[in-house]
Amino acid sequence: MAEGGGRHSRHAAGRRRRSRLWPILLSLVLVAAAVAGGLALHRSSQDDDAAANAGPSTPAIDLAARSAAVNEVLKRRSQAVLTGNEQEFVADVDPADTKLVARQRVLFTNLRQFGFAKLSYQQLAQQYDDTIALKYGPSTYLVAIAMEYQIRGIDLVPVRAMLGYTFSRRANGTWMLVSDSDLDQRLPRGSHQEAWDFGPVLVKRAPRVLVVVEQGQDALANKFVTMSQSAVQAVSKNWPGGWNGSGLVIALDDKVVRGADYTQPKNAEDALAMATWVYRTLPGEVTGEGERADSYVVVNPNNRGKVDARTLAHEFTHVATAPYGPYAPRWMVEGAATYIEFLNMPGQKDLAITQYRQDVRTKYLAKATGLPPDATFFDHADSSYPLSWLAVDYLWTRFGSVEVGTLYQELASLGTTQKDRDRIMLEHVGMTEAGLFRALKAAAAA
């Protein structure tokens, strides 16, 4: 999930917006639904006659030979990145399209900076589009691609992203890349919007930290590296059981990156940063929503100057908890991240938590009728965040950090229904969500 937010003051707990990075893919073979516009990727039945699908004007193509040849192209491209061979990376790109070649050279330079431990590209499902076929000729091969990679020191396991390539057969029978953007509008949200997919970038590293900014913005990169290091240490120290992961922060000028959309008015105005999901398996491959690995943080370019180490500690808490699963209630997800954000941090001014607790009880709890519900959490963000913090603060104080961490993990992995949530809550803290709200009320009245 993309999670983040802005605030008018430290304890105003201002709006953070949450948006799905990927929609559910019913099947990568049958359909990959796009979030915007209702577009979809389709593949014909495996039993369909290939010649009939391709149309009467399409020359006979050995599909097995094509698949093998394209696999070789994809393998050469990934190996070129790993070994630093730019010429090999662009060798299979249409040389007549000088703009595409130039963009691919920028892509290569960007990819090299990330330091991949592993990188590969895999064909998924062939797509069909008459307009594109007319543009590139009868041998046009439009295909969804899975990019599997592992950034050294960042990704604990290999992760997957999705993009689309268009190939065309040369006169000599080999295949060349003629476009990498024809499928962009049909792919799941966030596809082909990775940090390396835009203009030239600068990547800076430190232990357990990687920061991406525009090329030439060295001072900004150094600032974010310093803040990120503090935030990583804070989450590692304070999250129950510790956290040994890493933080990747993207602070580009682009306003739509990895599904974080800062062109949306409320996001653009209020959000500071969002933690965008990274997947071990793409949605539809193993589970409908995909299996999460962790998250990368995308900073709002409109509010970049307002981001501090506490902001990043909030987002890195989302990174730490992303592998648990998608089912934890919003009040737990945001309350836990805000709780860690508000704890004492070296180099950061300590917050007046006792006074804040009382302010939340007076200003928000007194008017509330229950914990912030998932469906309307962000519609009432000004009250949802402080109430969520108060709920986690109560649990943390009464039951301890280990129990809160375990409760979060089970809710995230197993809390698919309200009945499941209540059962898990009763097992761990002896009360349902409704009971927790009553306890908050009783504590405020004591």
CSV table of N, CA and C in Angstrom, one decimal, residues 9-141:
chain,number,residue,atom,x,y,z
A,9,SER,N,1.3,20.6,12.1
A,9,SER,CA,2.3,20.6,13.2
A,9,SER,C,2.6,19.2,13.5
A,10,ARG,N,3.6,19.0,14.4
A,10,ARG,CA,4.0,17.6,14.7
A,10,ARG,C,2.9,16.7,15.2
A,11,HIS,N,2.0,17.3,16.0
A,11,HIS,CA,1.0,16.5,16.6
A,11,HIS,C,-0.4,16.7,16.0
A,12,ALA,N,-0.4,17.4,14.9
A,12,ALA,CA,-1.7,17.6,14.2
A,12,ALA,C,-2.0,16.3,13.5
A,13,ALA,N,-1.0,15.4,13.3
A,13,ALA,CA,-1.2,14.1,12.6
A,13,ALA,C,-2.1,14.4,11.3
A,14,GLY,N,-1.6,15.2,10.5
A,14,GLY,CA,-2.3,15.7,9.3
A,14,GLY,C,-2.5,14.5,8.3
A,15,ARG,N,-3.0,14.8,7.1
A,15,ARG,CA,-3.5,13.8,6.2
A,15,ARG,C,-2.4,13.0,5.6
A,16,ARG,N,-2.5,11.7,5.7
A,16,ARG,CA,-1.7,10.8,4.9
A,16,ARG,C,-2.7,10.0,4.0
A,17,ARG,N,-2.3,9.9,2.7
A,17,ARG,CA,-3.2,9.2,1.8
A,17,ARG,C,-2.7,7.8,1.5
A,18,ARG,N,-3.5,6.9,1.3
A,18,ARG,CA,-3.2,5.5,1.1
A,18,ARG,C,-3.8,5.0,-0.2
A,19,SER,N,-3.0,4.5,-1.1
A,19,SER,CA,-3.6,4.1,-2.4
A,19,SER,C,-2.9,2.8,-2.9
A,20,ARG,N,-3.7,2.0,-3.6
A,20,ARG,CA,-3.2,0.7,-4.0
A,20,ARG,C,-2.2,0.9,-5.1
A,21,LEU,N,-1.0,0.3,-4.9
A,21,LEU,CA,0.0,0.3,-6.0
A,21,LEU,C,-0.4,-0.6,-7.1
A,22,TRP,N,-0.9,-1.8,-6.8
A,22,TRP,CA,-1.3,-2.7,-7.8
A,22,TRP,C,-2.8,-3.0,-7.6
A,23,PRO,N,-3.6,-3.1,-8.7
A,23,PRO,CA,-4.9,-3.7,-8.5
A,23,PRO,C,-4.8,-5.2,-8.5
A,24,ILE,N,-5.9,-5.9,-8.2
A,24,ILE,CA,-5.9,-7.4,-8.3
A,24,ILE,C,-5.9,-7.8,-9.7
A,25,LEU,N,-4.9,-8.7,-10.0
A,25,LEU,CA,-4.9,-9.3,-11.3
A,25,LEU,C,-5.5,-10.7,-11.2
A,26,LEU,N,-6.6,-10.9,-11.9
A,26,LEU,CA,-7.3,-12.2,-11.9
A,26,LEU,C,-6.3,-13.3,-12.4
A,27,SER,N,-5.6,-13.0,-13.4
A,27,SER,CA,-4.6,-13.9,-13.9
A,27,SER,C,-3.7,-13.2,-14.9
A,28,LEU,N,-2.4,-13.4,-14.7
A,28,LEU,CA,-1.5,-12.7,-15.7
A,28,LEU,C,-1.6,-13.3,-17.1
A,29,VAL,N,-2.2,-14.5,-17.1
A,29,VAL,CA,-2.4,-15.1,-18.5
A,29,VAL,C,-3.6,-14.6,-19.1
A,30,LEU,N,-4.7,-14.3,-18.3
A,30,LEU,CA,-6.0,-13.9,-18.9
A,30,LEU,C,-6.2,-12.4,-18.8
A,31,VAL,N,-6.0,-11.8,-17.7
A,31,VAL,CA,-6.3,-10.4,-17.6
A,31,VAL,C,-5.5,-9.7,-16.5
A,32,ALA,N,-4.9,-8.5,-16.8
A,32,ALA,CA,-4.3,-7.7,-15.8
A,32,ALA,C,-5.0,-6.4,-15.8
A,33,ALA,N,-5.9,-6.2,-14.9
A,33,ALA,CA,-6.8,-5.0,-14.9
A,33,ALA,C,-6.0,-3.8,-14.5
A,34,ALA,N,-6.2,-2.7,-15.3
A,34,ALA,CA,-5.6,-1.4,-15.0
A,34,ALA,C,-6.5,-0.6,-14.0
A,35,VAL,N,-5.9,0.1,-13.1
A,35,VAL,CA,-6.6,0.9,-12.2
A,35,VAL,C,-7.4,2.0,-12.9
A,36,ALA,N,-6.7,2.7,-13.8
A,36,ALA,CA,-7.3,3.9,-14.4
A,36,ALA,C,-7.9,3.5,-15.7
A,37,GLY,N,-9.1,4.0,-16.0
A,37,GLY,CA,-9.7,3.8,-17.3
A,37,GLY,C,-10.3,2.5,-17.5
A,38,GLY,N,-10.2,1.5,-16.6
A,38,GLY,CA,-10.8,0.2,-16.8
A,38,GLY,C,-10.2,-0.6,-17.9
A,39,LEU,N,-9.0,-0.3,-18.4
A,39,LEU,CA,-8.4,-1.0,-19.5
A,39,LEU,C,-7.9,-2.4,-18.9
A,40,ALA,N,-7.7,-3.3,-19.8
A,40,ALA,CA,-7.3,-4.6,-19.4
A,40,ALA,C,-6.4,-5.3,-20.5
A,41,LEU,N,-5.5,-6.1,-20.0
A,41,LEU,CA,-4.7,-6.9,-20.9
A,41,LEU,C,-5.4,-8.2,-21.1
A,42,HIS,N,-5.4,-8.6,-22.4
A,42,HIS,CA,-6.1,-9.9,-22.6
A,42,HIS,C,-5.2,-10.8,-23.4
A,43,ARG,N,-5.3,-12.1,-23.2
A,43,ARG,CA,-4.6,-13.1,-24.0
A,43,ARG,C,-5.6,-14.1,-24.4
A,44,SER,N,-5.5,-14.5,-25.7
A,44,SER,CA,-6.4,-15.5,-26.2
A,44,SER,C,-6.1,-16.9,-25.6
A,45,SER,N,-7.1,-17.8,-25.7
A,45,SER,CA,-6.9,-19.1,-25.2
A,45,SER,C,-5.6,-19.8,-25.7
A,46,GLN,N,-5.0,-20.6,-24.9
A,46,GLN,CA,-3.8,-21.3,-25.3
A,46,GLN,C,-4.1,-22.2,-26.5
A,47,ASP,N,-5.4,-22.6,-26.7
A,47,ASP,CA,-5.7,-23.5,-27.7
A,47,ASP,C,-6.1,-22.8,-29.1
A,48,ASP,N,-6.1,-21.4,-29.0
A,48,ASP,CA,-6.4,-20.7,-30.2
A,48,ASP,C,-5.3,-20.9,-31.3
A,49,ASP,N,-5.8,-20.9,-32.5
A,49,ASP,CA,-4.8,-21.0,-33.6
A,49,ASP,C,-4.0,-19.7,-33.8
A,50,ALA,N,-2.7,-19.8,-33.7
A,50,ALA,CA,-1.9,-18.6,-33.7
A,50,ALA,C,-2.0,-17.8,-35.0
A,51,ALA,N,-2.1,-18.5,-36.1
A,51,ALA,CA,-2.2,-17.8,-37.3
A,51,ALA,C,-3.5,-17.1,-37.4
A,52,ALA,N,-4.6,-17.6,-36.9
A,52,ALA,CA,-5.9,-16.9,-37.0
A,52,ALA,C,-5.8,-15.7,-36.1
A,53,ASN,N,-5.2,-15.8,-34.9
A,53,ASN,CA,-5.1,-14.6,-34.0
A,53,ASN,C,-4.3,-13.5,-34.7
A,54,ALA,N,-3.2,-13.9,-35.4
A,54,ALA,CA,-2.3,-12.9,-36.0
A,54,ALA,C,-2.9,-12.2,-37.2
A,55,GLY,N,-3.9,-12.8,-37.8
A,55,GLY,CA,-4.5,-12.2,-39.0
A,55,GLY,C,-3.9,-12.7,-40.3
A,56,PRO,N,-4.7,-12.6,-41.4
A,56,PRO,CA,-4.3,-13.3,-42.6
A,56,PRO,C,-3.1,-12.7,-43.2
A,57,SER,N,-2.7,-11.4,-42.9
A,57,SER,CA,-1.5,-10.8,-43.5
A,57,SER,C,-0.2,-11.1,-42.8
A,58,THR,N,-0.3,-11.7,-41.7
A,58,THR,CA,0.9,-12.0,-40.9
A,58,THR,C,1.6,-13.2,-41.4
A,59,PRO,N,2.9,-13.0,-41.6
A,59,PRO,CA,3.7,-14.1,-42.1
A,59,PRO,C,3.8,-15.2,-41.1
A,60,ALA,N,4.0,-16.4,-41.5
A,60,ALA,CA,4.1,-17.6,-40.6
A,60,ALA,C,5.3,-17.4,-39.7
A,61,ILE,N,5.0,-17.5,-38.3
A,61,ILE,CA,6.1,-17.3,-37.4
A,61,ILE,C,6.2,-18.6,-36.5
A,62,ASP,N,7.4,-19.1,-36.3
A,62,ASP,CA,7.6,-20.2,-35.4
A,62,ASP,C,7.6,-19.6,-34.0
A,63,LEU,N,6.5,-19.9,-33.3
A,63,LEU,CA,6.3,-19.2,-32.0
A,63,LEU,C,7.3,-19.7,-31.0
A,64,ALA,N,7.7,-20.9,-31.0
A,64,ALA,CA,8.8,-21.4,-30.1
A,64,ALA,C,10.1,-20.7,-30.4
A,65,ALA,N,10.4,-20.6,-31.7
A,65,ALA,CA,11.6,-19.9,-32.1
A,65,ALA,C,11.6,-18.4,-31.7
A,66,ARG,N,10.4,-17.8,-31.8
A,66,ARG,CA,10.3,-16.4,-31.4
A,66,ARG,C,10.5,-16.2,-29.9
A,67,SER,N,9.9,-17.1,-29.2
A,67,SER,CA,10.0,-17.1,-27.7
A,67,SER,C,11.4,-17.2,-27.3
A,68,ALA,N,12.1,-18.2,-27.9
A,68,ALA,CA,13.5,-18.4,-27.6
A,68,ALA,C,14.4,-17.2,-27.9
A,69,ALA,N,14.1,-16.6,-29.1
A,69,ALA,CA,14.9,-15.5,-29.6
A,69,ALA,C,14.7,-14.3,-28.7
A,70,VAL,N,13.5,-14.0,-28.3
A,70,VAL,CA,13.2,-12.9,-27.4
A,70,VAL,C,13.8,-13.1,-26.0
A,71,ASN,N,13.7,-14.4,-25.5
A,71,ASN,CA,14.4,-14.7,-24.3
A,71,ASN,C,15.9,-14.4,-24.3
A,72,GLU,N,16.5,-14.6,-25.4
A,72,GLU,CA,17.9,-14.3,-25.6
A,72,GLU,C,18.1,-12.8,-25.5
A,73,VAL,N,17.2,-12.0,-26.2
A,73,VAL,CA,17.3,-10.6,-26.1
A,73,VAL,C,17.2,-10.1,-24.6
A,74,LEU,N,16.2,-10.6,-23.9
A,74,LEU,CA,16.0,-10.2,-22.5
A,74,LEU,C,17.2,-10.6,-21.7
A,75,LYS,N,17.8,-11.8,-21.9
A,75,LYS,CA,18.9,-12.2,-21.2
A,75,LYS,C,20.1,-11.3,-21.4
A,76,ARG,N,20.3,-10.9,-22.7
A,76,ARG,CA,21.4,-10.1,-23.0
A,76,ARG,C,21.3,-8.7,-22.3
A,77,ARG,N,20.1,-8.2,-22.3
A,77,ARG,CA,19.8,-6.9,-21.6
A,77,ARG,C,20.1,-7.0,-20.1
A,78,SER,N,19.6,-8.0,-19.4
A,78,SER,CA,19.9,-8.1,-18.0
A,78,SER,C,21.4,-8.3,-17.7
A,79,GLN,N,22.0,-9.1,-18.5
A,79,GLN,CA,23.4,-9.4,-18.3
A,79,GLN,C,24.3,-8.1,-18.6
A,80,ALA,N,23.8,-7.3,-19.5
A,80,ALA,CA,24.5,-6.1,-19.9
A,80,ALA,C,24.5,-5.1,-18.7
A,81,VAL,N,23.3,-5.1,-18.0
A,81,VAL,CA,23.3,-4.2,-16.8
A,81,VAL,C,24.2,-4.7,-15.7
A,82,LEU,N,24.2,-6.0,-15.5
A,82,LEU,CA,25.0,-6.6,-14.4
A,82,LEU,C,26.5,-6.5,-14.7
A,83,THR,N,26.9,-6.5,-15.9
A,83,THR,CA,28.3,-6.4,-16.3
A,83,THR,C,28.8,-5.1,-16.7
A,84,GLY,N,27.8,-4.1,-16.9
A,84,GLY,CA,28.2,-2.8,-17.3
A,84,GLY,C,28.5,-2.6,-18.8
A,85,ASN,N,27.8,-3.3,-19.6
A,85,ASN,CA,28.0,-3.3,-21.1
A,85,ASN,C,26.9,-2.5,-21.7
A,86,GLU,N,27.1,-1.2,-21.9
A,86,GLU,CA,26.0,-0.4,-22.5
A,86,GLU,C,25.7,-0.8,-23.9
A,87,GLN,N,26.7,-1.1,-24.7
A,87,GLN,CA,26.5,-1.4,-26.1
A,87,GLN,C,25.7,-2.7,-26.3
A,88,GLU,N,25.9,-3.6,-25.4
A,88,GLU,CA,25.1,-4.9,-25.4
A,88,GLU,C,23.7,-4.6,-25.0
A,89,PHE,N,23.5,-3.6,-24.1
A,89,PHE,CA,22.1,-3.3,-23.7
A,89,PHE,C,21.3,-2.7,-24.8
A,90,VAL,N,21.9,-1.9,-25.7
A,90,VAL,CA,21.1,-1.3,-26.7
A,90,VAL,C,21.3,-2.0,-28.1
A,91,ALA,N,22.0,-3.1,-28.1
A,91,ALA,CA,22.3,-3.8,-29.4
A,91,ALA,C,21.0,-4.3,-30.0
A,92,ASP,N,20.0,-4.7,-29.2
A,92,ASP,CA,18.8,-5.2,-29.8
A,92,ASP,C,17.6,-4.2,-29.8
A,93,VAL,N,18.0,-2.9,-29.7
A,93,VAL,CA,17.0,-1.8,-29.8
A,93,VAL,C,17.0,-1.3,-31.2
A,94,ASP,N,15.9,-0.9,-31.7
A,94,ASP,CA,15.7,-0.5,-33.1
A,94,ASP,C,16.6,0.7,-33.3
A,95,PRO,N,17.7,0.6,-34.2
A,95,PRO,CA,18.6,1.7,-34.3
A,95,PRO,C,18.1,2.9,-35.1
A,96,ALA,N,17.0,2.6,-35.8
A,96,ALA,CA,16.3,3.7,-36.6
A,96,ALA,C,15.6,4.7,-35.7
A,97,ASP,N,15.2,4.2,-34.5
A,97,ASP,CA,14.5,5.1,-33.5
A,97,ASP,C,15.5,5.7,-32.6
A,98,THR,N,16.1,6.8,-33.0
A,98,THR,CA,17.2,7.4,-32.2
A,98,THR,C,16.7,7.9,-30.8
A,99,LYS,N,15.5,8.3,-30.7
A,99,LYS,CA,14.9,8.7,-29.4
A,99,LYS,C,14.8,7.6,-28.5
A,100,LEU,N,14.4,6.4,-29.0
A,100,LEU,CA,14.3,5.2,-28.1
A,100,LEU,C,15.6,4.8,-27.7
A,101,VAL,N,16.6,4.8,-28.6
A,101,VAL,CA,18.0,4.4,-28.3
A,101,VAL,C,18.5,5.3,-27.2
A,102,ALA,N,18.3,6.6,-27.3
A,102,ALA,CA,18.8,7.6,-26.3
A,102,ALA,C,18.1,7.3,-24.9
A,103,ARG,N,16.8,7.0,-24.9
A,103,ARG,CA,16.1,6.7,-23.7
A,103,ARG,C,16.7,5.4,-23.0
A,104,GLN,N,17.0,4.5,-23.9
A,104,GLN,CA,17.5,3.2,-23.4
A,104,GLN,C,18.9,3.4,-22.8
A,105,ARG,N,19.7,4.3,-23.3
A,105,ARG,CA,21.0,4.6,-22.8
A,105,ARG,C,20.8,5.2,-21.4
A,106,VAL,N,19.9,6.2,-21.3
A,106,VAL,CA,19.6,6.8,-19.9
A,106,VAL,C,19.2,5.7,-19.0
A,107,LEU,N,18.3,4.8,-19.4
A,107,LEU,CA,17.8,3.7,-18.6
A,107,LEU,C,19.0,2.9,-18.1
A,108,PHE,N,19.9,2.5,-19.0
A,108,PHE,CA,21.0,1.7,-18.7
A,108,PHE,C,21.9,2.4,-17.6
A,109,THR,N,22.1,3.7,-17.8
A,109,THR,CA,22.9,4.4,-16.8
A,109,THR,C,22.2,4.5,-15.4
A,110,ASN,N,20.9,4.6,-15.5
A,110,ASN,CA,20.2,4.6,-14.2
A,110,ASN,C,20.3,3.3,-13.5
A,111,LEU,N,20.0,2.2,-14.3
A,111,LEU,CA,20.0,0.9,-13.7
A,111,LEU,C,21.3,0.5,-13.1
A,112,ARG,N,22.4,0.9,-13.7
A,112,ARG,CA,23.7,0.6,-13.2
A,112,ARG,C,24.0,1.1,-11.8
A,113,GLN,N,23.4,2.3,-11.5
A,113,GLN,CA,23.6,3.0,-10.2
A,113,GLN,C,23.0,2.2,-9.1
A,114,PHE,N,22.0,1.4,-9.3
A,114,PHE,CA,21.2,0.8,-8.2
A,114,PHE,C,22.0,-0.4,-7.6
A,115,GLY,N,22.9,-1.0,-8.4
A,115,GLY,CA,23.7,-2.1,-7.8
A,115,GLY,C,22.9,-3.3,-7.6
A,116,PHE,N,22.4,-3.9,-8.7
A,116,PHE,CA,21.6,-5.1,-8.6
A,116,PHE,C,22.4,-6.3,-8.3
A,117,ALA,N,22.0,-7.1,-7.3
A,117,ALA,CA,22.6,-8.4,-7.1
A,117,ALA,C,22.0,-9.4,-8.1
A,118,LYS,N,20.8,-9.2,-8.5
A,118,LYS,CA,20.1,-10.1,-9.4
A,118,LYS,C,19.2,-9.3,-10.3
A,119,LEU,N,19.2,-9.7,-11.6
A,119,LEU,CA,18.3,-9.0,-12.5
A,119,LEU,C,18.0,-9.9,-13.7
A,120,SER,N,16.7,-10.0,-14.0
A,120,SER,CA,16.3,-10.8,-15.2
A,120,SER,C,14.9,-10.3,-15.7
A,121,TYR,N,14.6,-10.6,-16.9
A,121,TYR,CA,13.4,-10.2,-17.6
A,121,TYR,C,12.7,-11.5,-18.1
A,122,GLN,N,11.4,-11.6,-17.9
A,122,GLN,CA,10.7,-12.8,-18.3
A,122,GLN,C,9.5,-12.5,-19.1
A,123,GLN,N,9.2,-13.2,-20.2
A,123,GLN,CA,8.0,-13.0,-20.9
A,123,GLN,C,6.8,-13.6,-20.1
A,124,LEU,N,5.7,-12.8,-20.2
A,124,LEU,CA,4.5,-13.3,-19.5
A,124,LEU,C,3.5,-13.6,-20.7
A,125,ALA,N,2.5,-12.7,-20.9
A,125,ALA,CA,1.4,-13.0,-21.8
A,125,ALA,C,1.5,-12.1,-23.0
A,126,GLN,N,1.4,-12.7,-24.2
A,126,GLN,CA,1.3,-11.9,-25.5
A,126,GLN,C,0.0,-11.0,-25.5
A,127,GLN,N,0.1,-9.8,-26.0
A,127,GLN,CA,-1.0,-9.0,-26.1
A,127,GLN,C,-1.3,-8.7,-27.6
A,128,TYR,N,-2.5,-8.1,-27.9
A,128,TYR,CA,-2.8,-7.9,-29.3
A,128,TYR,C,-3.4,-6.5,-29.4
A,129,ASP,N,-2.9,-5.7,-30.4
A,129,ASP,CA,-3.4,-4.4,-30.6
A,129,ASP,C,-3.2,-4.1,-32.1
A,130,ASP,N,-4.3,-3.9,-32.8
A,130,ASP,CA,-4.2,-3.7,-34.3
A,130,ASP,C,-3.5,-2.4,-34.6
A,131,THR,N,-3.7,-1.4,-33.8
A,131,THR,CA,-3.0,-0.1,-34.1
A,131,THR,C,-1.5,-0.2,-34.0
A,132,ILE,N,-1.0,-0.9,-33.0
A,132,ILE,CA,0.4,-1.1,-32.8
A,132,ILE,C,1.0,-2.0,-33.9
A,133,ALA,N,0.2,-3.1,-34.3
A,133,ALA,CA,0.6,-4.0,-35.4
A,133,ALA,C,0.7,-3.2,-36.7
A,134,LEU,N,-0.2,-2.3,-36.9
A,134,LEU,CA,-0.1,-1.5,-38.2
A,134,LEU,C,1.1,-0.6,-38.2
A,135,LYS,N,1.5,-0.1,-37.0
A,135,LYS,CA,2.6,0.8,-36.9
A,135,LYS,C,4.0,0.1,-37.1
A,136,TYR,N,4.1,-1.1,-36.6
A,136,TYR,CA,5.4,-1.8,-36.6
A,136,TYR,C,5.5,-2.9,-37.6
A,137,GLY,N,4.4,-3.3,-38.2
A,137,GLY,CA,4.4,-4.3,-39.2
A,137,GLY,C,3.8,-5.7,-38.7
A,138,PRO,N,3.6,-6.6,-39.7
A,138,PRO,CA,2.9,-7.8,-39.4
A,138,PRO,C,3.6,-8.8,-38.4
A,139,SER,N,4.9,-8.6,-38.1
A,139,SER,CA,5.6,-9.5,-37.2
A,139,SER,C,5.5,-8.9,-35.8
A,140,THR,N,4.8,-7.8,-35.5
A,140,THR,CA,4.8,-7.2,-34.2
A,140,THR,C,4.5,-8.2,-33.1
A,141,TYR,N,5.3,-8.1,-32.1
A,141,TYR,CA,5.1,-9.0,-30.9
A,141,TYR,C,5.0,-8.1,-29.7
